[in-house]
Amino acid sequence: MLKISNHYVSKLVFALLLIEILILFGAGYMGVNIRFISDHSWSNNFQQFLPSACAFTLANTLGMSSLGMYQHNLNENLRSTFLRLMPSFLIALVVQLLVFYILPELYLGRGIMLLAFLLAGFGILSVRAIFFKLMESHMLVQKIVFLGAGELVKDCIEAAQNNFRNHKYDIVGAISVSGETSCLSLKTLINTNDSLQAVASRYNAKEIVVAVQNRRGGNLRIQELLDCKLRGIQVIDAASFFEREAGQIRLDCLQPSWLVFGTGFDQSLIRTLIKRSFDLLISAVFLPLLTPLMLATMLCIYIEDGGPVFYRQERVGKNGQPFMVLKFRSMRNGAEKAGMPQWATSNDSRVTRVGAIMRKFRIDELPQLINVFKGQMSFVGPRPERPFFVRQFSEEILFYNVRHSVKPGITGWAQVRYRYGASKEDAIQKLQYDLYYVKNNSLFLDILILIDTVRVVLFGSGT
């Protein structure tokens, strides 16, 4: 794994991204040369087309990223890749048409565009075929050993096997410790009295994950772990493993000292200024583009259920400060006549027909751009919750108020990684994603979340 601005990125996916960026740029270059092969003044003066080739590369990279082509399991077939590549090219084409409208000097021409897309498609499918073969081999497999055999180890193994970042692991086994009830099958356990370093050497393991819940009485085997680390074997704890593999900070293995002495939690003035500038820029770009959609939505709401078309509700913001969030009304008037806040459920009878469509594609969230302009919210951050639920969760869920150390957002890490929450259990799962964002928030992570939000909106996932 690579760590870019505190966010973990698969080395394999990062390498694939770089290679495909070169393919996309090369496709633009070859498109110009093939289209005007007889006109040497064009082919010998490609620098004038350099900005256009860069725009082609960026648009296609964004299109492929928004379709999840750098997040889904790379161990798939070419047909599945082709079916996702075509709509990503369509998204890229729409983006480029908008760019050409704003900056006509970047226009490449239909012939060049067609050639560039054909060359890019052939190159990307070829590279993906090679990567699929590599994923099937054992060249990229990393062997790991777990110290511990309880429920925590069981969850770690599941996270390693279901890793969406495409890092393949060979689970050598787990070494039980005294005083801990084993939750693993006998074939997973390593029964030995040898040292950890000897076990790692025997199985050629490159990493040891310490997942011991009871760390008293010498269960951690500190000296042996130090010996492993001095011999180049990576040693991490369960909290760091979940952070890296699942993009979560798990509450069941979290120690306050891990948060206090660990890295992250950037609340510096520079980070605040960058985030605020980013919010204003993105909002200024999206607001005029989305105005026609917002006007049409307002008309549909009024026709179906009358006014008002907007819905104002108190939410908890940064540092626990309340504010009024603005949304399009998706429920019928008087949805909470009893006065008691209620969870929105699947097929909720209170939701109007227009409201169901708005929720599916997150259109009801668009008026919150006003909250972003006012500085009450950020474009990316934990979703703001109602005071009633905040008070309840703060009493029942450890570290819940940590999410209020940053501004809430229209979209967020939990929103693109987890389904729509409608229970306390869902709130815990989302909190674990929110803690990851609060700890590792950066401009890089914000951009990744925005790209992933496009996929969520296009396919209505997470609702």
XYZ file of C-alpha atoms in Angstrom:
463
model
C 0.000 0.000 0.000
C 1.048 3.565 -0.729
C 0.086 6.381 1.595
C -0.767 9.593 -0.246
C -1.801 12.511 1.987
C -2.577 10.028 4.803
C -4.877 8.003 2.507
C -3.999 4.422 1.629
C -3.826 3.576 -2.082
C -3.055 0.176 -3.579
C 0.337 0.079 -5.311
C -1.198 -2.123 -7.983
C -4.067 0.289 -8.674
C -1.712 3.276 -8.591
C 0.589 1.623 -11.141
C -2.404 0.779 -13.338
C -3.599 4.383 -13.152
C -0.208 5.760 -14.230
C 0.053 3.304 -17.127
C -3.436 4.121 -18.359
C -2.783 7.861 -18.105
C 0.196 7.333 -20.432
C -2.006 5.260 -22.765
C -4.657 7.988 -22.881
C -2.093 10.687 -23.584
C -0.435 8.505 -26.224
C -3.838 7.879 -27.836
C -4.339 11.618 -28.219
C -0.869 11.999 -29.720
C -1.337 9.093 -32.125
C -4.791 10.341 -33.084
C -3.326 13.619 -34.314
C -0.484 11.913 -36.197
C -2.671 9.285 -37.890
C -5.434 11.745 -38.798
C -2.982 14.186 -40.376
C -0.249 11.762 -41.425
C 0.232 13.607 -44.738
C 0.315 17.043 -43.153
C 3.774 17.334 -41.596
C 3.061 20.810 -40.260
C 0.493 19.283 -37.873
C 2.412 16.190 -36.792
C 5.703 18.043 -36.347
C 4.091 20.727 -34.252
C 2.275 18.600 -31.717
C 3.000 21.060 -28.907
C 0.009 23.082 -30.062
C -2.169 20.047 -29.338
C -0.539 19.310 -25.974
C -3.291 21.064 -23.930
C -5.970 19.201 -25.934
C -4.257 15.845 -25.305
C -4.052 16.668 -21.610
C -7.773 17.532 -21.569
C -8.537 14.212 -23.314
C -6.435 12.343 -20.746
C -7.952 14.100 -17.729
C -11.555 13.719 -18.949
C -11.144 9.991 -19.551
C -9.348 9.440 -16.242
C -12.221 11.154 -14.437
C -14.770 9.136 -16.411
C -13.088 5.823 -15.608
C -12.647 6.769 -11.959
C -16.292 7.788 -11.603
C -17.351 4.380 -12.961
C -15.263 2.683 -10.259
C -12.637 1.267 -12.606
C -9.935 1.878 -10.000
C -11.936 0.552 -7.048
C -13.668 -2.608 -8.207
C -11.920 -5.932 -8.059
C -9.325 -6.023 -10.831
C -9.589 -9.796 -10.976
C -12.461 -9.737 -13.477
C -12.900 -10.452 -17.189
C -12.507 -8.278 -20.257
C -16.226 -8.282 -20.951
C -16.987 -6.640 -17.592
C -14.215 -4.119 -18.168
C -15.539 -3.319 -21.646
C -19.072 -2.786 -20.300
C -17.741 -0.245 -17.785
C -15.244 1.336 -20.170
C -17.853 2.361 -22.762
C -20.024 4.481 -20.427
C -16.850 5.982 -18.934
C -15.870 7.105 -22.453
C -19.338 8.621 -22.815
C -18.862 10.585 -19.582
C -15.451 11.716 -20.839
C -16.978 12.838 -24.135
C -19.597 14.946 -22.348
C -16.901 16.502 -20.158
C -14.779 17.324 -23.208
C -17.720 18.881 -25.042
C -18.218 21.185 -22.046
C -14.501 22.001 -22.059
C -14.549 22.690 -25.802
C -17.551 24.996 -25.330
C -15.714 27.002 -22.664
C -12.271 26.777 -24.321
C -12.763 26.334 -28.104
C -9.009 26.408 -28.709
C -8.772 22.935 -27.156
C -11.064 21.394 -29.783
C -9.464 18.333 -31.395
C -11.963 17.546 -34.146
C -14.312 14.585 -34.583
C -11.849 12.509 -36.608
C -9.058 12.869 -34.078
C -11.457 12.192 -31.173
C -12.731 8.988 -32.768
C -9.218 7.700 -33.432
C -8.089 8.669 -29.945
C -11.003 6.808 -28.308
C -10.389 3.693 -30.429
C -6.674 3.656 -29.618
C -7.345 4.346 -25.935
C -9.901 1.536 -25.739
C -7.542 -0.959 -27.355
C -4.633 0.072 -25.117
C -6.633 -0.004 -21.877
C -8.203 -3.392 -22.601
C -4.762 -4.801 -23.465
C -3.220 -3.521 -20.236
C -6.151 -4.769 -18.175
C -5.804 -8.238 -19.714
C -2.168 -8.326 -18.553
C -3.161 -7.154 -15.069
C -5.838 -9.844 -14.859
C -3.179 -12.477 -15.530
C -0.956 -10.977 -12.851
C -3.831 -11.042 -10.359
C -4.361 -14.742 -11.094
C -0.701 -15.516 -10.433
C 1.082 -15.604 -7.071
C 3.535 -12.850 -7.998
C 1.554 -10.138 -6.196
C 0.471 -12.150 -3.153
C 1.677 -10.998 0.262
C 1.829 -13.531 3.087
C 0.714 -12.399 6.535
C 0.560 -13.959 10.012
C -1.889 -12.945 12.740
C -1.064 -12.853 16.429
C -4.264 -13.760 18.220
C -7.169 -16.072 17.427
C -10.277 -14.303 18.737
C -13.146 -12.447 17.062
C -10.840 -9.572 16.157
C -8.590 -11.842 14.104
C -11.634 -13.346 12.411
C -12.758 -9.851 11.349
C -9.230 -8.994 10.170
C -9.103 -12.095 7.963
C -12.483 -11.208 6.492
C -11.288 -7.656 5.758
C -8.161 -9.003 4.050
C -10.193 -11.369 1.882
C -12.750 -8.713 0.934
C -10.295 -5.884 0.363
C -11.766 -3.526 -2.246
C -8.316 -2.023 -2.875
C -7.205 -5.158 -4.719
C -4.306 -6.130 -2.468
C -4.056 -9.916 -2.499
C -3.108 -11.733 0.678
C -2.166 -15.274 1.555
C -3.295 -15.843 5.139
C -0.556 -18.085 6.533
C -2.442 -18.563 9.793
C -2.943 -17.255 13.303
C -0.980 -17.860 16.493
C -3.202 -18.064 19.557
C -2.278 -16.417 22.842
C -3.009 -17.529 26.391
C -6.312 -16.523 27.922
C -8.048 -15.939 24.566
C -10.863 -18.097 23.227
C -10.205 -19.172 19.664
C -12.836 -18.364 17.035
C -10.892 -19.865 14.128
C -10.879 -23.244 12.477
C -8.052 -25.654 13.322
C -6.567 -25.366 9.822
C -6.142 -21.602 10.337
C -4.280 -21.951 13.639
C -0.501 -22.332 13.750
C 0.379 -24.675 16.607
C 4.002 -24.026 17.464
C 6.268 -22.972 20.304
C 8.700 -21.281 17.924
C 9.345 -17.549 17.995
C 7.364 -15.199 15.769
C 10.477 -14.517 13.716
C 10.980 -18.230 13.124
C 7.358 -18.658 12.051
C 7.573 -15.698 9.677
C 10.796 -17.039 8.147
C 9.378 -20.548 7.754
C 6.345 -19.302 5.803
C 8.129 -16.336 4.156
C 5.592 -13.967 5.713
C 6.216 -10.250 5.193
C 3.791 -8.912 7.790
C 2.518 -9.724 11.275
C -0.825 -8.276 12.375
C -1.261 -8.013 16.145
C -4.952 -8.573 16.903
C -4.864 -9.383 20.621
C -7.733 -7.839 22.559
C -6.326 -8.649 26.007
C -2.799 -7.251 26.015
C -1.972 -8.026 29.614
C 0.264 -10.777 30.931
C 2.840 -10.690 28.128
C 0.404 -11.684 25.373
C 1.903 -9.141 22.961
C 5.343 -10.833 22.955
C 6.979 -7.427 22.529
C 10.574 -8.655 22.269
C 9.690 -11.138 19.550
C 7.758 -8.488 17.611
C 10.752 -6.158 17.871
C 13.022 -8.910 16.535
C 10.684 -9.323 13.564
C 10.654 -5.606 12.845
C 14.455 -5.400 13.007
C 14.607 -8.157 10.372
C 12.400 -6.292 7.913
C 9.071 -7.900 8.766
C 6.296 -5.335 9.001
C 4.385 -5.300 12.298
C 1.066 -3.458 12.663
C -1.855 -3.582 15.073
C -5.472 -4.428 14.226
C -6.628 -0.794 14.257
C -4.030 0.178 11.644
C -4.846 -2.927 9.614
C -8.549 -2.037 9.439
C -7.683 1.563 8.634
C -5.531 0.433 5.720
C -7.698 -2.372 4.363
C -11.281 -1.249 5.024
C -10.964 2.532 5.143
C -12.437 2.461 8.649
C -11.317 3.112 12.190
C -12.921 0.221 14.027
C -14.360 1.037 17.430
C -13.975 -2.490 18.805
C -10.173 -2.376 18.619
C -9.597 1.323 19.193
C -7.543 2.677 22.065
C -7.644 6.429 22.899
C -3.823 6.471 22.881
C -3.868 5.243 19.254
C -5.795 8.376 18.283
C -3.734 10.712 20.451
C -0.260 9.555 19.411
C -1.035 8.539 15.834
C -0.711 10.659 12.717
C -3.473 12.634 11.037
C -6.198 14.943 12.378
C -4.864 17.889 10.361
C -6.721 20.968 11.634
C -4.029 23.468 10.626
C -4.757 26.935 9.250
C -3.368 25.954 5.844
C -5.646 22.906 5.626
C -8.638 25.043 6.683
C -7.904 27.691 4.036
C -7.386 25.077 1.306
C -10.634 23.294 2.202
C -12.620 26.546 2.301
C -11.217 27.653 -1.057
C -11.996 24.235 -2.517
C -15.580 24.413 -1.213
C -16.175 27.849 -2.718
C -14.640 26.862 -6.050
C -16.622 23.625 -6.414
C -19.855 25.301 -5.312
C -19.346 28.195 -7.717
C -18.858 25.715 -10.579
C -21.760 23.407 -9.714
C -24.414 25.951 -8.717
C -24.927 27.519 -12.194
C -24.650 24.110 -13.891
C -27.283 22.578 -11.620
C -29.685 25.539 -11.564
C -31.903 24.165 -14.407
C -32.181 20.812 -12.586
C -33.018 22.547 -9.323
C -35.734 24.673 -10.955
C -37.262 21.579 -12.578
C -37.183 19.777 -9.217
C -38.952 22.655 -7.484
C -41.692 22.575 -10.132
C -42.157 18.798 -9.775
C -42.418 19.022 -5.984
C -45.025 21.780 -6.187
C -47.115 19.964 -8.809
C -47.248 16.723 -6.805
C -47.620 17.921 -3.224
C -47.848 21.708 -3.240
C -45.589 23.939 -1.206
C -43.245 24.468 0.404
C -40.600 23.033 -1.944
C -37.761 23.514 0.551
C -37.313 21.823 3.906
C -35.350 23.391 6.748
C -34.193 21.217 9.623
C -31.846 21.749 12.559
C -28.593 19.799 12.342
C -25.388 19.698 14.386
C -22.313 21.199 12.742
C -18.661 21.737 13.571
C -17.840 21.878 17.295
C -21.438 20.874 18.062
C -22.898 24.169 16.825
C -26.474 23.862 15.502
C -27.517 25.230 12.112
C -30.478 24.954 9.748
C -29.808 22.674 6.801
C -31.653 23.388 3.539
C -33.000 20.521 1.396
C -35.663 19.896 -1.194
C -38.716 18.476 0.544
C -38.941 14.764 -0.239
C -41.629 13.820 2.316
C -45.262 14.804 2.554
C -46.267 17.706 4.776
C -46.607 16.697 8.417
C -44.317 13.669 8.090
C -43.499 13.861 11.823
C -46.812 14.921 13.321
C -46.036 13.125 16.566
C -43.141 15.505 17.083
C -40.650 12.691 17.639
C -37.782 12.376 15.098
C -37.959 9.159 13.097
C -35.537 7.227 10.906
C -36.310 7.224 7.194
C -36.864 3.600 6.215
C -36.847 1.637 2.971
C -40.087 2.263 1.002
C -41.066 4.906 3.570
C -44.746 5.798 3.026
C -44.012 9.415 3.961
C -41.795 9.896 0.885
C -43.487 11.319 -2.209
C -42.969 9.880 -5.689
C -40.808 12.843 -6.648
C -39.052 12.533 -3.292
C -38.140 8.896 -3.960
C -36.446 9.880 -7.212
C -34.670 12.788 -5.538
C -33.351 10.556 -2.759
C -32.201 7.879 -5.179
C -30.014 10.342 -7.068
C -29.288 12.664 -4.103
C -31.025 15.621 -5.786
C -32.668 16.600 -2.486
C -29.213 17.533 -1.162
C -28.507 20.214 -3.812
C -29.861 23.232 -1.864
C -27.143 22.565 0.708
C -24.818 24.406 -1.662
C -26.244 27.486 0.075
C -25.079 26.089 3.428
C -21.618 25.600 1.909
C -21.479 29.208 0.702
C -22.500 30.376 4.193
C -19.657 28.349 5.725
C -21.950 26.102 7.772
C -21.043 23.021 5.740
C -18.269 21.758 3.523
C -18.701 19.985 0.206
C -17.048 16.884 1.683
C -17.346 15.776 5.289
C -19.442 13.677 7.702
C -23.179 14.040 7.118
C -24.771 16.381 9.695
C -27.165 14.653 12.078
C -30.156 15.921 14.009
C -29.616 17.038 17.646
C -31.981 14.342 18.965
C -29.888 11.538 17.457
C -26.589 13.269 18.293
C -27.478 13.346 21.984
C -28.540 9.706 21.864
C -25.448 8.466 19.989
C -23.034 10.580 22.038
C -24.202 8.739 25.157
C -24.208 5.276 23.600
C -21.356 5.274 21.055
C -17.736 5.896 22.034
C -15.928 8.718 20.157
C -19.116 9.785 18.362
C -18.442 13.495 18.920
C -15.064 13.251 17.170
C -16.942 13.582 13.871
C -17.953 17.113 14.905
C -14.342 18.326 14.876
C -14.706 19.114 11.147
C -17.487 20.729 9.134
C -20.258 18.396 7.981
C -20.503 17.763 4.246
C -22.984 17.289 1.419
C -21.155 14.085 0.549
C -18.601 12.111 2.522
C -16.490 8.988 2.915
C -19.287 7.155 4.737
C -21.830 8.120 2.054
C -19.806 6.612 -0.799
C -18.739 3.527 1.172
C -21.888 2.573 3.063
C -25.597 2.325 2.410
C -28.237 4.733 3.679
C -28.292 4.519 7.477
C -31.518 3.807 9.338
C -30.495 2.348 12.716
C -28.002 2.594 15.540
C -25.939 -0.214 13.970
C -25.763 1.743 10.721
C -24.729 4.831 12.687
C -21.814 2.871 14.208
C -20.679 1.651 10.798
C -20.871 5.154 9.359
C -19.034 6.584 12.365
C -16.124 4.225 11.663
C -15.874 5.658 8.139
C -16.307 9.212 9.463
C -13.463 8.690 11.942
C -11.251 7.599 9.049
C -12.119 10.795 7.184
C -11.590 13.059 10.201
C -8.209 11.445 10.868
C -6.990 11.381 7.260
C -8.841 14.272 5.629
C -6.958 16.056 2.861
C -7.588 17.711 -0.494
C -6.570 14.449 -2.182
C -9.182 12.452 -0.249
C -11.827 15.136 -0.905
C -11.239 14.830 -4.655
C -11.473 11.024 -4.506
C -14.775 11.270 -2.621
C -16.192 13.718 -5.152
C -15.264 11.387 -8.020
C -16.844 8.462 -6.174
C -19.961 10.562 -5.555
C -20.499 10.739 -9.310
C -20.799 6.940 -9.359
C -23.219 7.011 -6.413
C -25.390 9.638 -8.123
C -25.340 7.996 -11.563
C -26.328 4.561 -10.271
C -28.386 5.615 -7.265
C -26.316 3.414 -4.965
C -26.293 3.741 -1.205
C -29.967 4.741 -0.920
